[in-house]
Amino acid sequence: MKRAIYPGSFDPVTFGHLDIIKRASKIVDELVVGVLNNKSKTPLFNVQNRVKMLEKAVEDLDNVKVMAFEGLLVDFADEIDAHLIIRGVRAFSDFEYELQMAQTNSVLNNKVETVFLTTSLELSYLSSSTVREAAAHGADISSFVPEYVASQVYNKMNIKEKHNE
Ligand code: PNS
């Protein structure tokens, strides 16, 4: 069985992430979305909330599950017996960091391969950080994230939903 891991911060999950998840789930037997609990960072959402939002977003995908992890990605990959790491690449600017991470992971654990999927063209501008910034200024983020994610973002930021005004 080919089990892959799609790791990330997902703070919050966007339509760009969901596009990669849907496409990756079609080319592997099982896809584990790994949500990093990075204790040295202060995310907008804690790891439990990020996992919950993702679980709701992927509930129709039978071979996808969501798990939180801490520490090194390659150690988590070993733990869950995944030999494939999936990463989405949006633009050339992503590539340098992604290459460095893939090569570091491969030196740390040569049983793990990284596979890059290119983000769909119409979503290639999207990132969690721009979604957070737009929401913080009260913008309508319904083109960027699922509706329930948008509500949670506005709630968290104590912002009245733009499209309900
Ligand atoms: O969504 P992101 O923030 O681009 O995801 C980055 C992530 C979580 C994939 C990366 O930071 C990661 O794997 N962190 C865990 C620590 C690790 O293994 N780092 C790579 C080798 S030093």
PDB file of C-alpha atoms and ligand atoms in Angstrom:
ATOM      1  CA  MET A   1       0.000   0.000   0.000  1.00  0.00           C
ATOM      2  CA  LYS A   2       1.350   3.429  -0.983  1.00  0.00           C
ATOM      3  CA  ARG A   3       0.814   5.806   1.914  1.00  0.00           C
ATOM      4  CA  ALA A   4       1.880   9.430   1.443  1.00  0.00           C
ATOM      5  CA  ILE A   5       2.057  12.384   3.751  1.00  0.00           C
ATOM      6  CA  TYR A   6       1.105  15.925   2.827  1.00  0.00           C
ATOM      7  CA  PRO A   7       2.623  18.075   5.568  1.00  0.00           C
ATOM      8  CA  GLY A   8       2.075  21.721   6.356  1.00  0.00           C
ATOM      9  CA  SER A   9       1.044  24.364   8.831  1.00  0.00           C
ATOM     10  CA  PHE A  10      -2.472  24.859   7.369  1.00  0.00           C
ATOM     11  CA  ASP A  11      -3.074  28.052   9.353  1.00  0.00           C
ATOM     12  CA  PRO A  12      -5.737  28.015   7.949  1.00  0.00           C
ATOM     13  CA  VAL A  13      -6.364  25.443   5.203  1.00  0.00           C
ATOM     14  CA  THR A  14      -7.017  27.149   1.825  1.00  0.00           C
ATOM     15  CA  PHE A  15      -8.547  26.060  -1.488  1.00  0.00           C
ATOM     16  CA  GLY A  16      -4.922  25.743  -2.702  1.00  0.00           C
ATOM     17  CA  HIS A  17      -4.185  23.069  -0.067  1.00  0.00           C
ATOM     18  CA  LEU A  18      -7.481  21.321  -0.836  1.00  0.00           C
ATOM     19  CA  ASP A  19      -6.635  21.218  -4.534  1.00  0.00           C
ATOM     20  CA  ILE A  20      -3.334  19.451  -3.749  1.00  0.00           C
ATOM     21  CA  ILE A  21      -5.058  17.078  -1.282  1.00  0.00           C
ATOM     22  CA  LYS A  22      -7.723  16.061  -3.828  1.00  0.00           C
ATOM     23  CA  ARG A  23      -5.201  15.495  -6.607  1.00  0.00           C
ATOM     24  CA  ALA A  24      -2.696  13.679  -4.384  1.00  0.00           C
ATOM     25  CA  SER A  25      -5.435  11.413  -2.990  1.00  0.00           C
ATOM     26  CA  LYS A  26      -6.034  10.117  -6.527  1.00  0.00           C
ATOM     27  CA  ILE A  27      -2.446   8.968  -7.033  1.00  0.00           C
ATOM     28  CA  VAL A  28      -1.772   7.216  -3.711  1.00  0.00           C
ATOM     29  CA  ASP A  29      -3.629   4.564  -1.730  1.00  0.00           C
ATOM     30  CA  GLU A  30      -3.763   6.612   1.460  1.00  0.00           C
ATOM     31  CA  LEU A  31      -2.946  10.247   2.106  1.00  0.00           C
ATOM     32  CA  VAL A  32      -2.176  11.501   5.589  1.00  0.00           C
ATOM     33  CA  VAL A  33      -2.416  15.267   5.951  1.00  0.00           C
ATOM     34  CA  GLY A  34       0.205  16.047   8.605  1.00  0.00           C
ATOM     35  CA  VAL A  35      -0.454  19.234  10.562  1.00  0.00           C
ATOM     36  CA  LEU A  36       2.667  20.610  12.215  1.00  0.00           C
ATOM     37  CA  ASN A  37       2.428  21.563  15.873  1.00  0.00           C
ATOM     38  CA  ASN A  38       5.378  23.932  15.933  1.00  0.00           C
ATOM     39  CA  LYS A  39       5.877  25.003  19.535  1.00  0.00           C
ATOM     40  CA  SER A  40       8.287  27.775  18.593  1.00  0.00           C
ATOM     41  CA  LYS A  41       5.634  29.584  16.520  1.00  0.00           C
ATOM     42  CA  THR A  42       2.367  31.245  17.515  1.00  0.00           C
ATOM     43  CA  PRO A  43      -0.164  30.293  14.843  1.00  0.00           C
ATOM     44  CA  LEU A  44      -3.587  31.895  14.503  1.00  0.00           C
ATOM     45  CA  PHE A  45      -5.226  28.508  15.224  1.00  0.00           C
ATOM     46  CA  ASN A  46      -3.949  25.877  17.619  1.00  0.00           C
ATOM     47  CA  VAL A  47      -3.167  22.488  16.133  1.00  0.00           C
ATOM     48  CA  GLN A  48      -6.461  20.905  17.291  1.00  0.00           C
ATOM     49  CA  ASN A  49      -8.482  23.576  15.480  1.00  0.00           C
ATOM     50  CA  ARG A  50      -6.379  23.294  12.334  1.00  0.00           C
ATOM     51  CA  VAL A  51      -6.897  19.509  12.368  1.00  0.00           C
ATOM     52  CA  LYS A  52     -10.669  19.936  12.888  1.00  0.00           C
ATOM     53  CA  MET A  53     -11.027  22.384   9.982  1.00  0.00           C
ATOM     54  CA  LEU A  54      -9.085  20.018   7.720  1.00  0.00           C
ATOM     55  CA  GLU A  55     -11.116  16.993   8.824  1.00  0.00           C
ATOM     56  CA  LYS A  56     -14.291  18.782   7.819  1.00  0.00           C
ATOM     57  CA  ALA A  57     -12.773  19.853   4.504  1.00  0.00           C
ATOM     58  CA  VAL A  58     -11.720  16.297   3.543  1.00  0.00           C
ATOM     59  CA  GLU A  59     -14.701  14.385   4.966  1.00  0.00           C
ATOM     60  CA  ASP A  60     -15.768  13.261   1.467  1.00  0.00           C
ATOM     61  CA  LEU A  61     -12.357  11.839   0.599  1.00  0.00           C
ATOM     62  CA  ASP A  62     -12.300   8.230   1.806  1.00  0.00           C
ATOM     63  CA  ASN A  63      -8.551   7.659   1.626  1.00  0.00           C
ATOM     64  CA  VAL A  64      -7.503  10.882   3.366  1.00  0.00           C
ATOM     65  CA  LYS A  65      -6.926  11.284   7.080  1.00  0.00           C
ATOM     66  CA  VAL A  66      -5.627  14.165   9.136  1.00  0.00           C
ATOM     67  CA  MET A  67      -3.071  13.865  11.927  1.00  0.00           C
ATOM     68  CA  ALA A  68      -1.088  16.354  13.997  1.00  0.00           C
ATOM     69  CA  PHE A  69       2.658  15.888  14.346  1.00  0.00           C
ATOM     70  CA  GLU A  70       5.570  17.423  16.206  1.00  0.00           C
ATOM     71  CA  GLY A  71       9.292  17.341  15.549  1.00  0.00           C
ATOM     72  CA  LEU A  72      10.891  16.106  12.352  1.00  0.00           C
ATOM     73  CA  LEU A  73       8.698  15.302   9.386  1.00  0.00           C
ATOM     74  CA  VAL A  74      10.826  12.279   8.417  1.00  0.00           C
ATOM     75  CA  ASP A  75      10.375  10.802  11.909  1.00  0.00           C
ATOM     76  CA  PHE A  76       6.608  11.203  11.613  1.00  0.00           C
ATOM     77  CA  ALA A  77       6.768   9.638   8.134  1.00  0.00           C
ATOM     78  CA  ASP A  78       8.585   6.635   9.670  1.00  0.00           C
ATOM     79  CA  GLU A  79       6.046   6.383  12.486  1.00  0.00           C
ATOM     80  CA  ILE A  80       3.123   6.136  10.101  1.00  0.00           C
ATOM     81  CA  ASP A  81       5.036   4.069   7.534  1.00  0.00           C
ATOM     82  CA  ALA A  82       4.803   6.663   4.741  1.00  0.00           C
ATOM     83  CA  HIS A  83       7.574   6.744   2.150  1.00  0.00           C
ATOM     84  CA  LEU A  84       6.296   9.633   0.096  1.00  0.00           C
ATOM     85  CA  ILE A  85       6.096  13.316   1.018  1.00  0.00           C
ATOM     86  CA  ILE A  86       3.834  15.452  -1.175  1.00  0.00           C
ATOM     87  CA  ARG A  87       4.413  19.191  -1.462  1.00  0.00           C
ATOM     88  CA  GLY A  88       2.633  21.744  -3.607  1.00  0.00           C
ATOM     89  CA  VAL A  89       4.756  24.226  -5.540  1.00  0.00           C
ATOM     90  CA  ARG A  90       3.045  27.439  -6.588  1.00  0.00           C
ATOM     91  CA  ALA A  91       5.742  29.440  -8.275  1.00  0.00           C
ATOM     92  CA  PHE A  92       9.469  29.447  -8.882  1.00  0.00           C
ATOM     93  CA  SER A  93       9.890  31.434  -5.666  1.00  0.00           C
ATOM     94  CA  ASP A  94       8.668  28.393  -3.688  1.00  0.00           C
ATOM     95  CA  PHE A  95      11.154  26.093  -5.337  1.00  0.00           C
ATOM     96  CA  GLU A  96      14.405  27.008  -3.580  1.00  0.00           C
ATOM     97  CA  TYR A  97      12.957  26.396  -0.112  1.00  0.00           C
ATOM     98  CA  GLU A  98      11.163  23.234  -1.247  1.00  0.00           C
ATOM     99  CA  LEU A  99      14.312  21.835  -2.849  1.00  0.00           C
ATOM    100  CA  GLN A 100      16.333  22.514   0.304  1.00  0.00           C
ATOM    101  CA  MET A 101      13.688  20.852   2.464  1.00  0.00           C
ATOM    102  CA  ALA A 102      13.367  17.827   0.170  1.00  0.00           C
ATOM    103  CA  GLN A 103      17.132  17.337   0.058  1.00  0.00           C
ATOM    104  CA  THR A 104      17.503  17.761   3.824  1.00  0.00           C
ATOM    105  CA  ASN A 105      14.712  15.247   4.405  1.00  0.00           C
ATOM    106  CA  SER A 106      16.336  12.826   1.994  1.00  0.00           C
ATOM    107  CA  VAL A 107      19.680  13.032   3.849  1.00  0.00           C
ATOM    108  CA  LEU A 108      17.892  12.581   7.191  1.00  0.00           C
ATOM    109  CA  ASN A 109      15.977   9.576   5.907  1.00  0.00           C
ATOM    110  CA  ASN A 110      16.792   8.144   2.495  1.00  0.00           C
ATOM    111  CA  LYS A 111      13.742   5.874   2.507  1.00  0.00           C
ATOM    112  CA  VAL A 112      11.522   8.926   2.048  1.00  0.00           C
ATOM    113  CA  GLU A 113      10.963  10.543  -1.365  1.00  0.00           C
ATOM    114  CA  THR A 114       9.465  13.979  -1.967  1.00  0.00           C
ATOM    115  CA  VAL A 115       7.071  14.466  -4.862  1.00  0.00           C
ATOM    116  CA  PHE A 116       6.046  17.951  -5.998  1.00  0.00           C
ATOM    117  CA  LEU A 117       2.651  18.758  -7.409  1.00  0.00           C
ATOM    118  CA  THR A 118       2.213  22.083  -9.157  1.00  0.00           C
ATOM    119  CA  THR A 119      -0.660  24.117  -7.778  1.00  0.00           C
ATOM    120  CA  SER A 120      -3.533  24.649 -10.201  1.00  0.00           C
ATOM    121  CA  LEU A 121      -3.008  27.892 -12.097  1.00  0.00           C
ATOM    122  CA  GLU A 122      -6.104  29.638 -10.777  1.00  0.00           C
ATOM    123  CA  LEU A 123      -5.005  29.039  -7.161  1.00  0.00           C
ATOM    124  CA  SER A 124      -1.288  29.703  -7.476  1.00  0.00           C
ATOM    125  CA  TYR A 125      -1.447  33.124  -5.779  1.00  0.00           C
ATOM    126  CA  LEU A 126      -3.034  31.743  -2.581  1.00  0.00           C
ATOM    127  CA  SER A 127      -1.332  31.363   0.776  1.00  0.00           C
ATOM    128  CA  SER A 128      -2.502  31.061   4.379  1.00  0.00           C
ATOM    129  CA  SER A 129      -0.576  34.185   5.326  1.00  0.00           C
ATOM    130  CA  THR A 130      -2.287  36.379   2.686  1.00  0.00           C
ATOM    131  CA  VAL A 131      -5.660  34.940   3.752  1.00  0.00           C
ATOM    132  CA  ARG A 132      -4.915  35.922   7.363  1.00  0.00           C
ATOM    133  CA  GLU A 133      -3.799  39.381   6.302  1.00  0.00           C
ATOM    134  CA  ALA A 134      -6.831  39.986   4.069  1.00  0.00           C
ATOM    135  CA  ALA A 135      -9.180  38.815   6.838  1.00  0.00           C
ATOM    136  CA  ALA A 136      -7.459  41.007   9.407  1.00  0.00           C
ATOM    137  CA  HIS A 137      -8.378  43.989   7.211  1.00  0.00           C
ATOM    138  CA  GLY A 138     -11.975  42.798   6.990  1.00  0.00           C
ATOM    139  CA  ALA A 139     -11.779  41.545   3.383  1.00  0.00           C
ATOM    140  CA  ASP A 140     -14.105  38.879   1.995  1.00  0.00           C
ATOM    141  CA  ILE A 141     -12.033  35.666   2.022  1.00  0.00           C
ATOM    142  CA  SER A 142     -14.744  33.373   0.644  1.00  0.00           C
ATOM    143  CA  SER A 143     -12.805  32.865  -2.626  1.00  0.00           C
ATOM    144  CA  PHE A 144      -9.804  31.611  -0.669  1.00  0.00           C
ATOM    145  CA  VAL A 145     -11.117  29.216   1.990  1.00  0.00           C
ATOM    146  CA  PRO A 146     -14.268  27.108   2.651  1.00  0.00           C
ATOM    147  CA  GLU A 147     -17.131  29.005   4.291  1.00  0.00           C
ATOM    148  CA  TYR A 148     -16.790  27.445   7.745  1.00  0.00           C
ATOM    149  CA  VAL A 149     -13.043  28.187   7.717  1.00  0.00           C
ATOM    150  CA  ALA A 150     -13.781  31.827   6.827  1.00  0.00           C
ATOM    151  CA  SER A 151     -16.224  32.059   9.766  1.00  0.00           C
ATOM    152  CA  GLN A 152     -13.627  30.638  12.150  1.00  0.00           C
ATOM    153  CA  VAL A 153     -10.987  33.073  10.895  1.00  0.00           C
ATOM    154  CA  TYR A 154     -13.300  36.069  11.387  1.00  0.00           C
ATOM    155  CA  ASN A 155     -14.367  34.800  14.832  1.00  0.00           C
ATOM    156  CA  LYS A 156     -10.786  34.320  15.891  1.00  0.00           C
ATOM    157  CA  MET A 157      -9.936  37.838  14.758  1.00  0.00           C
ATOM    158  CA  ASN A 158     -13.147  39.305  16.220  1.00  0.00           C
ATOM    159  CA  ILE A 159     -14.088  40.613  12.787  1.00  0.00           C
ATOM    160  CA  LYS A 160     -17.605  40.967  11.462  1.00  0.00           C
ATOM    161  CA  GLU A 161     -17.982  38.879   8.303  1.00  0.00           C
ATOM    162  CA  LYS A 162     -17.611  41.169   5.292  1.00  0.00           C
ATOM    163  CA  HIS A 163     -20.191  39.342   3.158  1.00  0.00           C
ATOM    164  CA  ASN A 164     -22.782  39.527   5.944  1.00  0.00           C
ATOM    165  CA  GLU A 165     -22.518  43.272   6.339  1.00  0.00           C
TER     166      GLU A 165
HETATM  167  O1  PNS B   1       2.885  24.845   5.348  1.00  0.00           O
HETATM  168  P1  PNS B   1       4.352  25.047   5.583  1.00  0.00           P
HETATM  169  O2  PNS B   1       4.570  25.964   6.756  1.00  0.00           O
HETATM  170  O3  PNS B   1       5.080  25.493   4.339  1.00  0.00           O
HETATM  171  O4  PNS B   1       4.937  23.593   5.976  1.00  0.00           O
HETATM  172  C1  PNS B   1       6.277  23.454   6.362  1.00  0.00           C
HETATM  173  C2  PNS B   1       6.514  22.046   6.969  1.00  0.00           C
HETATM  174  C3  PNS B   1       5.552  21.777   8.108  1.00  0.00           C
HETATM  175  C4  PNS B   1       6.352  20.997   5.908  1.00  0.00           C
HETATM  176  C5  PNS B   1       7.995  22.023   7.470  1.00  0.00           C
HETATM  177  O5  PNS B   1       8.240  23.162   8.242  1.00  0.00           O
HETATM  178  C6  PNS B   1       8.313  20.774   8.289  1.00  0.00           C
HETATM  179  O6  PNS B   1       8.338  19.685   7.782  1.00  0.00           O
HETATM  180  N1  PNS B   1       8.585  20.976   9.603  1.00  0.00           N
HETATM  181  C7  PNS B   1       8.909  19.917  10.514  1.00  0.00           C
HETATM  182  C8  PNS B   1      10.410  19.956  10.907  1.00  0.00           C
HETATM  183  C9  PNS B   1      11.228  19.362   9.785  1.00  0.00           C
HETATM  184  O7  PNS B   1      11.217  18.170   9.594  1.00  0.00           O
HETATM  185  N2  PNS B   1      11.941  20.238   9.015  1.00  0.00           N
HETATM  186  C10 PNS B   1      12.659  19.841   7.803  1.00  0.00           C
HETATM  187  C11 PNS B   1      14.051  19.386   8.015  1.00  0.00           C
HETATM  188  S1  PNS B   1      15.042  20.409   9.024  1.00  0.00           S
END
